[in-house]
Short mmCIF file of C-alpha atoms (C1' of nucleotides) in Angstrom, two decimals:
data_model
loop_
_atom_site.label_atom_id
_atom_site.label_comp_id
_atom_site.label_asym_id
_atom_site.label_seq_id
_atom_site.Cartn_x
_atom_site.Cartn_y
_atom_site.Cartn_z
CA MET R 219 0.00 0.00 0.00
CA GLU R 220 2.80 2.40 0.91
CA THR R 221 4.51 1.79 -2.42
CA VAL R 222 1.33 2.37 -4.37
CA LEU R 223 0.57 5.55 -2.43
CA HIS R 224 4.09 6.81 -3.05
CA ARG R 225 3.76 6.25 -6.79
CA LEU R 226 0.31 7.83 -6.79
CA LYS R 227 1.74 10.97 -5.26
CA GLN R 228 4.50 11.18 -7.89
CA GLU R 229 2.18 10.70 -10.85
CA THR R 230 1.02 14.28 -11.02
CA HIS R 231 -1.24 13.68 -14.02
CA ILE R 232 -3.47 11.49 -11.87
CA ALA R 233 -5.93 13.12 -9.48
CA PRO R 234 -7.43 10.36 -7.34
CA LYS R 235 -11.00 10.86 -6.21
CA GLU R 236 -11.81 11.13 -2.52
CA ILE R 237 -13.83 7.92 -2.58
CA ILE R 238 -10.65 5.91 -3.19
CA PHE R 239 -9.23 7.20 0.08
CA CYS R 240 -12.46 6.40 1.88
CA ASN R 241 -13.47 3.01 0.55
CA VAL R 242 -10.08 1.57 -0.03
CA ILE R 243 -7.16 3.11 1.79
CA ILE R 244 -8.51 4.32 5.14
CA THR R 245 -10.90 1.40 5.51
CA TYR R 246 -8.24 -1.19 4.71
CA TYR R 247 -5.79 0.35 7.14
CA ALA R 248 -8.54 0.10 9.74
CA ARG R 249 -9.16 -3.55 8.94
CA ALA R 250 -5.43 -4.15 9.24
CA ARG R 251 -5.66 -2.57 12.69
CA LEU R 252 -3.39 0.30 11.69
CA PRO R 253 -5.26 3.33 13.06
CA ASP R 254 -2.22 5.58 12.83
CA LYS R 255 -1.86 4.84 9.14
CA ALA R 256 -5.56 5.59 8.65
CA LEU R 257 -5.18 8.92 10.42
CA GLN R 258 -2.04 9.75 8.48
CA THR R 259 -3.75 8.99 5.17
CA PHE R 260 -6.61 11.30 6.10
CA HIS R 261 -4.20 14.14 6.76
CA ARG R 262 -2.33 13.52 3.50
CA ILE R 263 -5.35 13.54 1.20
CA PRO R 264 -4.82 17.17 0.05
CA SER R 265 -1.24 16.36 -0.96
CA PHE R 266 -2.69 14.00 -3.59
CA ARG R 267 -4.40 16.92 -5.35
CA CYS R 268 -7.69 15.75 -3.87
CA ARG R 269 -10.32 17.81 -2.09
CA ARG R 270 -11.20 16.47 1.35
CA THR R 271 -14.80 16.54 2.55
CA VAL R 272 -16.91 15.27 5.41
CA LYS R 273 -16.96 11.90 3.65
CA SER R 274 -13.34 11.06 4.39
CA PHE R 275 -13.76 12.57 7.84
CA ASN R 276 -16.59 10.15 8.53
CA THR R 277 -14.56 7.29 7.13
CA LEU R 278 -11.75 8.19 9.50
CA LEU R 279 -14.14 8.24 12.47
CA ASN R 280 -15.42 4.82 11.50
CA ALA R 281 -11.87 3.54 11.01
CA LEU R 282 -11.03 4.54 14.58
CA LEU R 283 -14.22 2.84 15.70
CA ILE R 284 -13.22 -0.39 13.89
CA CYS R 285 -9.85 -0.22 15.68
CA LYS R 286 -11.64 0.43 18.99
CA GLU R 287 -9.55 3.58 19.45
CA PHE R 288 -12.33 5.30 21.36
CA GLU R 289 -10.17 7.98 22.97
CA LYS R 290 -8.69 8.97 19.64
CA LEU R 291 -12.17 8.88 18.13
CA LYS R 292 -13.49 11.35 20.69
CA GLU R 293 -10.50 13.60 20.17
CA VAL R 294 -10.97 13.70 16.39
CA PHE R 295 -14.70 14.27 16.76
CA PHE R 296 -14.26 17.24 19.08
CA ASP R 297 -11.69 18.62 16.67
CA MET R 298 -14.27 18.41 13.91
CA GLU R 299 -14.67 22.08 13.05
CA ASN R 300 -11.08 22.07 11.80
CA TYR R 301 -11.93 19.50 9.17
CA ALA R 302 -15.55 19.29 8.19
CA CYS R 303 -19.16 20.21 8.76
CA PRO R 304 -20.85 17.19 10.36
CA ASP R 305 -23.74 15.40 8.68
CA ALA R 306 -26.07 12.54 9.62
CA CYS R 307 -23.37 9.97 8.86
CA THR R 308 -20.98 11.68 11.30
CA TYR R 309 -23.49 11.34 14.10
CA ASN R 310 -24.43 7.82 13.08
CA VAL R 311 -20.83 6.70 13.55
CA MET R 312 -20.64 8.47 16.91
CA ILE R 313 -23.92 6.96 18.09
CA ASN R 314 -22.67 3.54 17.11
CA ALA R 315 -19.43 4.13 19.00
CA CYS R 316 -21.31 5.16 22.15
CA CYS R 317 -23.56 2.11 21.97
CA LEU R 318 -20.61 -0.24 21.49
CA CYS R 319 -19.01 1.28 24.59
CA GLY R 320 -22.23 0.55 26.44
CA ASP R 321 -22.96 4.23 27.00
CA VAL R 322 -26.48 4.47 25.61
CA GLY R 323 -27.04 7.68 27.53
CA TYR R 324 -24.26 9.36 25.61
CA ALA R 325 -25.65 7.95 22.37
CA ARG R 326 -28.93 9.72 23.11
CA LYS R 327 -26.98 12.88 23.85
CA MET R 328 -25.40 12.63 20.40
CA PHE R 329 -28.85 12.12 18.92
CA ASP R 330 -30.15 15.25 20.67
CA GLU R 331 -27.12 17.19 19.53
CA MET R 332 -27.77 16.36 15.90
CA LEU R 333 -31.36 17.52 16.25
CA ILE R 334 -30.19 20.80 17.78
CA LYS R 335 -27.83 21.28 14.86
CA GLY R 336 -30.72 20.77 12.48
CA ILE R 337 -29.39 17.51 11.06
CA GLN R 338 -32.25 15.20 10.12
CA PRO R 339 -31.84 11.67 11.54
CA ASN R 340 -32.32 8.92 8.96
CA GLY R 341 -33.03 5.19 8.94
CA VAL R 342 -29.44 4.36 9.82
CA THR R 343 -29.59 6.65 12.85
CA PHE R 344 -32.60 4.85 14.24
CA GLY R 345 -31.25 1.45 13.27
CA THR R 346 -28.08 2.14 15.22
CA LEU R 347 -29.96 3.46 18.23
CA VAL R 348 -32.50 0.63 18.31
CA ASN R 349 -29.71 -1.90 18.02
CA GLY R 350 -27.79 -0.20 20.80
CA LEU R 351 -30.82 -0.15 23.08
CA CYS R 352 -31.53 -3.83 22.42
CA ALA R 353 -27.91 -4.82 22.93
CA ASN R 354 -28.04 -3.06 26.29
CA SER R 355 -31.27 -4.82 27.32
CA MET R 356 -33.45 -1.73 26.97
CA LEU R 357 -36.19 -3.41 24.96
CA GLU R 358 -39.07 -1.17 25.96
CA GLU R 359 -37.13 1.93 25.01
CA ALA R 360 -36.19 0.30 21.70
CA CYS R 361 -39.82 -0.50 20.88
CA ARG R 362 -40.90 3.00 21.82
CA LEU R 363 -38.22 4.50 19.59
CA LYS R 364 -39.42 2.37 16.68
CA ASP R 365 -42.91 3.84 17.10
CA ASP R 366 -41.62 7.37 17.64
CA MET R 367 -39.51 7.35 14.53
CA VAL R 368 -42.67 7.20 12.44
CA ARG R 369 -44.85 9.41 14.61
CA VAL R 370 -42.35 12.12 15.45
CA TYR R 371 -39.61 11.95 12.85
CA HIS R 372 -41.52 10.57 9.87
CA VAL R 373 -38.91 7.94 9.09
CA LYS R 374 -40.29 4.51 8.18
CA PRO R 375 -38.66 1.62 10.06
CA ASP R 376 -36.88 -0.84 7.77
CA GLY R 377 -35.78 -4.45 8.04
CA PHE R 378 -32.65 -3.58 10.03
CA ILE R 379 -34.70 -2.06 12.81
CA TYR R 380 -37.14 -4.92 13.00
CA VAL R 381 -34.36 -7.50 13.04
CA SER R 382 -32.64 -5.75 15.94
CA LEU R 383 -35.90 -5.67 17.85
CA ILE R 384 -36.80 -9.25 17.00
CA LYS R 385 -33.40 -10.47 18.11
CA GLY R 386 -33.59 -8.54 21.37
CA ILE R 387 -37.06 -9.88 22.09
CA CYS R 388 -36.07 -13.45 21.24
CA ARG R 389 -33.18 -13.21 23.66
CA VAL R 390 -35.67 -12.99 26.51
CA ASN R 391 -37.61 -15.87 24.90
CA GLU R 392 -40.64 -13.77 23.97
CA VAL R 393 -40.89 -15.54 20.64
CA ASN R 394 -44.60 -14.85 20.23
CA LEU R 395 -44.00 -11.15 20.50
CA ALA R 396 -41.21 -11.45 17.95
CA LEU R 397 -43.56 -13.28 15.58
CA LYS R 398 -46.04 -10.44 16.03
CA LEU R 399 -43.39 -7.97 14.95
CA LYS R 400 -42.77 -10.04 11.84
CA GLU R 401 -46.51 -9.86 11.08
CA GLU R 402 -46.35 -6.11 11.56
CA MET R 403 -43.60 -5.99 8.95
CA LEU R 404 -45.76 -7.88 6.48
CA GLU R 405 -48.77 -5.67 7.19
CA SER R 406 -46.89 -2.42 6.80
CA LYS R 407 -45.12 -3.78 3.72
CA VAL R 408 -41.61 -3.53 5.09
CA GLU R 409 -39.35 -5.45 2.76
CA MET R 410 -38.60 -8.89 4.20
CA ASP R 411 -35.18 -10.41 4.02
CA SER R 412 -33.54 -13.63 5.12
CA GLY R 413 -32.20 -11.93 8.27
CA VAL R 414 -35.68 -11.73 9.76
CA TYR R 415 -36.25 -15.42 9.21
CA SER R 416 -32.78 -16.53 10.33
CA THR R 417 -33.35 -14.77 13.64
CA LEU R 418 -36.81 -16.25 14.13
CA ILE R 419 -35.73 -19.76 13.14
CA SER R 420 -32.88 -19.82 15.62
CA ALA R 421 -35.23 -18.47 18.29
CA LEU R 422 -37.80 -21.18 17.57
CA PHE R 423 -35.14 -23.85 18.04
CA LYS R 424 -33.98 -22.24 21.27
CA VAL R 425 -37.42 -22.34 22.89
CA GLY R 426 -38.06 -25.89 21.70
CA ARG R 427 -40.58 -25.02 18.98
CA ARG R 428 -38.79 -26.93 16.28
CA GLY R 429 -42.07 -27.99 14.67
CA GLU R 430 -42.70 -24.46 13.45
CA VAL R 431 -39.40 -24.14 11.64
CA SER R 432 -40.36 -25.78 8.37
CA GLY R 433 -43.44 -23.61 8.11
CA MET R 434 -41.26 -20.58 8.69
CA LEU R 435 -38.91 -21.72 5.93
CA GLU R 436 -41.82 -22.11 3.55
CA GLU R 437 -43.10 -18.65 4.38
CA MET R 438 -39.61 -17.32 3.89
CA LYS R 439 -39.40 -18.71 0.37
CA ARG R 440 -42.96 -17.61 -0.37
CA ASN R 441 -41.98 -14.06 0.51
CA GLY R 442 -39.06 -14.17 -1.87
CA CYS R 443 -36.29 -14.60 0.70
CA LYS R 444 -33.75 -17.29 -0.04
CA PRO R 445 -32.18 -19.10 2.89
CA ASN R 446 -28.48 -18.27 2.97
CA THR R 447 -25.50 -19.61 4.88
CA ILE R 448 -26.63 -17.87 8.05
CA THR R 449 -30.10 -19.41 7.83
CA TYR R 450 -28.66 -22.87 7.21
CA ASN R 451 -26.18 -22.50 10.04
CA ALA R 452 -29.03 -21.65 12.41
CA ILE R 453 -31.00 -24.69 11.29
CA ILE R 454 -28.08 -27.11 11.38
CA PHE R 455 -27.09 -25.88 14.82
CA GLY R 456 -30.64 -26.28 16.08
CA LEU R 457 -30.94 -29.80 14.69
CA CYS R 458 -27.55 -30.84 16.09
CA ASN R 459 -28.54 -29.56 19.50
CA GLU R 460 -31.48 -31.91 19.37
CA LYS R 461 -29.20 -34.71 18.19
CA ASP R 462 -31.18 -35.06 14.96
CA PHE R 463 -28.11 -35.57 12.83
CA ASP R 464 -29.98 -37.17 9.94
CA SER R 465 -32.00 -34.01 9.39
CA ALA R 466 -28.89 -31.91 9.86
CA PHE R 467 -27.15 -33.84 7.07
CA ASP R 468 -30.20 -33.42 4.84
CA VAL R 469 -30.02 -29.66 5.32
CA LEU R 470 -26.29 -29.71 4.64
CA ASN R 471 -26.88 -31.59 1.41
CA GLU R 472 -29.56 -29.13 0.37
CA MET R 473 -27.07 -26.33 0.98
CA GLU R 474 -24.43 -27.99 -1.17
CA GLY R 475 -26.96 -28.61 -3.90
CA GLY R 476 -27.64 -24.88 -3.99
CA ARG R 477 -23.93 -24.14 -4.21
CA LYS R 478 -23.46 -26.44 -7.20
CA LEU R 479 -26.43 -24.85 -8.93
CA ARG R 480 -24.79 -21.49 -8.48
CA GLU R 481 -21.63 -22.87 -10.00
CA ALA R 482 -23.61 -24.20 -12.94
CA ASN R 483 -25.21 -20.80 -13.36
CA ASP R 484 -21.84 -19.08 -13.21
CA LEU R 485 -20.42 -21.42 -15.81
CA PHE R 486 -23.43 -20.80 -18.02
CA GLU R 487 -23.01 -17.05 -17.74
CA ASP R 488 -19.33 -17.41 -18.52
CA MET R 489 -19.95 -19.32 -21.75
CA PRO R 490 -19.96 -16.30 -24.11
CA ARG R 491 -16.62 -15.18 -22.70
CA ARG R 492 -15.28 -18.67 -23.40
CA ARG R 493 -16.42 -18.22 -26.98
CA CYS R 494 -19.06 -20.86 -26.74
CA ALA R 495 -22.51 -19.36 -27.08
CA PRO R 496 -25.11 -21.34 -25.12
CA ASP R 497 -27.42 -23.26 -27.42
CA VAL R 498 -30.84 -24.74 -26.87
CA VAL R 499 -29.34 -27.71 -25.03
CA SER R 500 -27.44 -25.45 -22.61
CA TYR R 501 -30.63 -23.57 -21.83
CA ARG R 502 -32.70 -26.72 -21.42
CA THR R 503 -30.12 -28.31 -19.15
CA LEU R 504 -29.84 -25.28 -16.91
CA LEU R 505 -33.60 -24.84 -16.75
CA ASP R 506 -34.08 -28.46 -15.68
CA GLY R 507 -31.40 -28.15 -13.03
CA LEU R 508 -32.86 -24.96 -11.61
CA CYS R 509 -36.33 -26.50 -11.45
CA ASP R 510 -35.05 -29.65 -9.75
CA GLY R 511 -33.26 -27.46 -7.22
CA MET R 512 -36.46 -25.42 -6.72
CA GLN R 513 -34.76 -22.21 -7.85
CA PHE R 514 -37.99 -21.14 -9.49
CA LYS R 515 -37.26 -17.46 -9.82
CA GLU R 516 -33.93 -18.05 -11.50
CA ALA R 517 -35.63 -20.62 -13.73
CA ALA R 518 -38.19 -18.00 -14.80
CA LEU R 519 -35.39 -15.65 -15.84
CA ILE R 520 -33.69 -18.38 -17.87
CA LEU R 521 -37.03 -19.35 -19.39
CA ASP R 522 -37.75 -15.84 -20.62
CA GLU R 523 -34.25 -15.53 -21.98
CA MET R 524 -34.48 -18.77 -23.91
CA LEU R 525 -37.96 -18.02 -25.24
CA PHE R 526 -36.69 -14.65 -26.37
CA LYS R 527 -33.99 -16.43 -28.34
CA GLY R 528 -36.57 -18.71 -29.88
CA TYR R 529 -35.62 -21.78 -27.84
CA VAL R 530 -38.37 -23.86 -26.26
CA PRO R 531 -38.02 -26.17 -23.24
CA ARG R 532 -38.86 -29.84 -23.56
CA ALA R 533 -42.48 -30.70 -22.80
CA VAL R 534 -41.47 -32.79 -19.79
CA SER R 535 -39.46 -29.86 -18.45
CA ILE R 536 -42.43 -27.55 -18.71
CA ASN R 537 -44.56 -30.12 -16.96
CA ASN R 538 -41.96 -30.53 -14.24
CA TYR R 539 -41.58 -26.76 -13.77
CA VAL R 540 -45.31 -26.11 -13.59
CA SER R 541 -45.94 -28.98 -11.22
CA GLY R 542 -43.14 -27.70 -8.99
CA LEU R 543 -44.72 -24.26 -8.90
CA LEU R 544 -48.10 -25.76 -8.07
CA ARG R 545 -46.64 -28.00 -5.40
CA GLU R 546 -44.83 -25.11 -3.69
CA GLY R 547 -47.81 -22.78 -3.97
CA GLU R 548 -45.81 -20.26 -6.02
CA THR R 549 -49.00 -18.83 -7.48
CA SER R 550 -47.89 -15.49 -8.79
CA LEU R 551 -44.78 -16.91 -10.39
CA LEU R 552 -46.94 -19.65 -11.90
CA TRP R 553 -49.01 -17.04 -13.75
CA THR R 554 -45.91 -15.33 -15.04
CA VAL R 555 -44.44 -18.58 -16.30
CA LEU R 556 -47.69 -19.73 -17.89
CA ASP R 557 -48.01 -16.34 -19.57
CA SER R 558 -44.56 -16.67 -21.08
CA LEU R 559 -45.14 -20.24 -22.21
CA ALA R 560 -48.62 -19.56 -23.59
CA GLY R 561 -47.14 -16.64 -25.50
CA VAL R 562 -45.31 -19.10 -27.73
CA ASN R 563 -48.05 -21.69 -27.47
CA CYS R 564 -45.86 -24.44 -26.10
CA ILE R 565 -47.95 -25.77 -23.22
CA ASP R 566 -49.17 -29.27 -23.88
CA ILE R 567 -52.50 -30.73 -22.91
CA ASP R 568 -51.17 -32.63 -19.92
CA THR R 569 -49.76 -29.48 -18.40
CA TRP R 570 -52.96 -27.53 -18.95
CA ARG R 571 -54.92 -30.35 -17.43
CA MET R 572 -52.70 -30.39 -14.39
CA VAL R 573 -52.99 -26.64 -13.84
CA VAL R 574 -56.75 -26.61 -14.27
CA SER R 575 -57.37 -29.54 -12.00
CA MET R 576 -55.08 -28.21 -9.27
CA VAL R 577 -56.41 -24.70 -9.35
CA SER R 578 -60.06 -25.62 -9.71
CA ASP R 579 -59.87 -27.48 -6.41
CA LYS R 580 -58.67 -24.45 -4.54
CA ASP R 581 -60.21 -21.48 -6.28
CA LYS R 582 -63.77 -22.65 -6.91
CA LEU R 583 -64.04 -22.49 -10.64
CA PRO R 584 -67.48 -22.09 -12.17
CA LYS R 585 -69.42 -25.14 -13.21
CA PRO R 586 -68.84 -26.43 -16.73
CA CYS R 587 -72.04 -24.86 -18.09
CA GLU R 588 -71.14 -21.46 -16.63
CA PHE R 589 -67.69 -21.90 -18.00
CA VAL R 590 -69.01 -22.35 -21.54
CA ASP R 591 -71.41 -19.43 -21.07
CA ALA R 592 -68.58 -17.21 -20.00
CA LEU R 593 -66.59 -18.36 -22.96
CA LEU R 594 -69.38 -17.48 -25.37
CA MET R 595 -69.84 -14.13 -23.67
CA GLU R 596 -66.22 -13.40 -24.16
CA GLN R 597 -66.59 -14.07 -27.81
CA ASN R 598 -69.19 -11.29 -27.96
CA ASP R 599 -67.34 -8.86 -25.86
CA ALA R 600 -65.20 -7.07 -28.34
CA ASP R 601 -63.78 -4.62 -25.82
CA HIS R 602 -61.36 -6.81 -24.01
CA ASN R 603 -61.22 -9.67 -26.38
CA HIS R 604 -58.61 -8.48 -28.77
CA LYS R 605 -56.76 -11.75 -28.46
CA LEU R 606 -59.69 -13.60 -29.96
CA TYR R 607 -59.30 -11.81 -33.24
CA ASN R 608 -57.06 -13.26 -35.84
CA ASN R 609 -54.85 -11.20 -38.08
CA ASP R 610 -57.70 -10.36 -40.44
CA GLU R 611 -59.62 -8.70 -37.58
CA LYS R 612 -62.26 -11.36 -37.88
CA LEU R 613 -63.85 -12.75 -34.77
CA LEU R 614 -63.04 -16.38 -34.43
CA PRO R 615 -65.91 -18.79 -33.92
CA PRO R 616 -66.13 -20.60 -30.63
CA PHE R 617 -64.13 -23.81 -30.43
CA SER R 618 -62.08 -22.74 -33.33
CA ALA R 619 -59.25 -24.94 -34.40
CA VAL R 620 -57.20 -21.94 -35.44
CA PRO R 621 -54.05 -21.80 -33.30
CA VAL R 622 -54.66 -18.60 -31.36
CA VAL R 623 -53.56 -18.45 -27.77
CA SER R 624 -55.64 -16.62 -25.25
CA TRP R 625 -54.84 -16.54 -21.64
CA ARG R 626 -56.99 -14.79 -19.11
CA LYS R 627 -56.39 -14.75 -15.43
CA ASP R 628 -58.24 -11.62 -14.38
CA PHE R 629 -61.81 -12.84 -14.38
CA GLN R 630 -62.78 -14.66 -11.20
CA LYS R 631 -59.12 -15.26 -10.75
CA MET R 632 -59.08 -18.32 -12.94
CA TYR R 633 -60.00 -18.83 -16.53
CA ILE R 634 -57.45 -20.81 -18.34
CA PHE R 635 -58.35 -20.62 -21.97
CA ASN R 636 -56.00 -22.07 -24.42
CA PHE R 637 -57.45 -21.52 -27.83
CA ALA R 638 -54.91 -23.76 -29.41
CA GLY R 639 -57.73 -25.93 -30.66
CA LYS R 640 -60.91 -27.77 -29.99
CA ARG R 641 -59.11 -30.66 -28.41
CA THR R 642 -57.58 -28.51 -25.73
CA LEU R 643 -60.81 -26.78 -24.87
CA THR R 644 -62.68 -30.02 -24.65
CA CYS R 645 -60.03 -31.36 -22.42
CA LEU R 646 -60.17 -28.34 -20.14
CA ILE R 647 -63.91 -28.43 -19.77
CA ALA R 648 -63.87 -32.13 -19.13
CA THR R 649 -61.31 -31.68 -16.43
CA ILE R 650 -63.32 -29.04 -14.64
"C1'" DA Y 987 -18.03 1.19 -2.14
"C1'" DT Y 988 -18.66 7.45 4.35
"C1'" DA Y 989 -22.92 5.01 8.65
"C1'" DG Y 990 -27.13 0.39 11.02
"C1'" DG Y 991 -29.05 -6.03 11.44
"C1'" DG Y 992 -29.46 -11.74 11.15
"C1'" DT Y 993 -25.99 -17.88 13.15
"C1'" DT Y 994 -22.54 -20.74 14.89
"C1'" DA Y 995 -17.72 -22.65 16.24
"C1'" DG Y 996 -12.91 -23.11 16.53
#
DNA sequence: ATAGGGTTAG
């Protein structure tokens, strides 16, 4: 680093940007536990023909925090007016430092000071404070702050804040209360992430409610959060604690399966660079692998990409994909996938039959006679029936054998019409 | 990638 910096200083035609000093140099010195070097770099920034702002000042404060040089940190902070005008980030680092020292009172003082100076606290400010309160067993205060941040400061709590609260509450075994908070997140549409579920899963194990874990995992996936290493670690630890090593190995295998899929995906994405453009077989192979590994979202991306290129999956693959989506209750993704597939008319009768029979059980489809009535009505309703016209703008007769695909999901939630031909329609109606 | 969270062990 010293050599590079020396060269950088000599090369007068290069003017490094401040962000390089922040993200790379100061931060890496801090990680190497070299606070003096970090401080020295901060002071030298102007000698590199670079303007120094509050950004590098904040980075320096955080570097001293990483090195646990709290005395030095205080000193630099009180010397602030010589370097920069403080902003929210400045106070966020200071609040974090106070909390890590266990001095929540001083953290609050910092918070008040920023208000006095007219600096608007942001999500990070509250996240840091809530976390500090929880870490210092001040749960009631933390919950109150979460409510106040909306009411008084008009900042919406995010996932970070909820996770801190949930963890704090789980530590005193109030898992039901933690689950309530998770519901509150869903209700107020706070974006969910795997952190929320990892925390809850490990808490469920701790209080001996192992039975609820698989449901939690399902909900997690339903809400678009993928279990990551942290989630798996929590599960494996919980299972090992209960001496259920068979299940623990199953989870471990599932984890490794996911890793190999990622490797396959990486290799696939690297193919163009290796001068080997993926062909229809590459796409089909990857799609099958993703579906088998239940990576349905990734599969949908690959599907659209291959359809765009004019490649079509094998019929068995489509059947496998759709049945996986049905099995896992991935309803909204199912519609997307069916839309894409119907767009190129490549859904076979068996797949349609499966979808109709599965969905008609759950979503009370109309009786066959009503179904036909509705179909005929659609034929007469020119307004939103544009797909029933052929290229000559002529209305197609009912039960036409002309290969036109129509796909409606908006009426009573469930009308699957595939106008690929009489055979398909007959099959659908018979199934219902 | 100036600032905040989630698991466990060695």
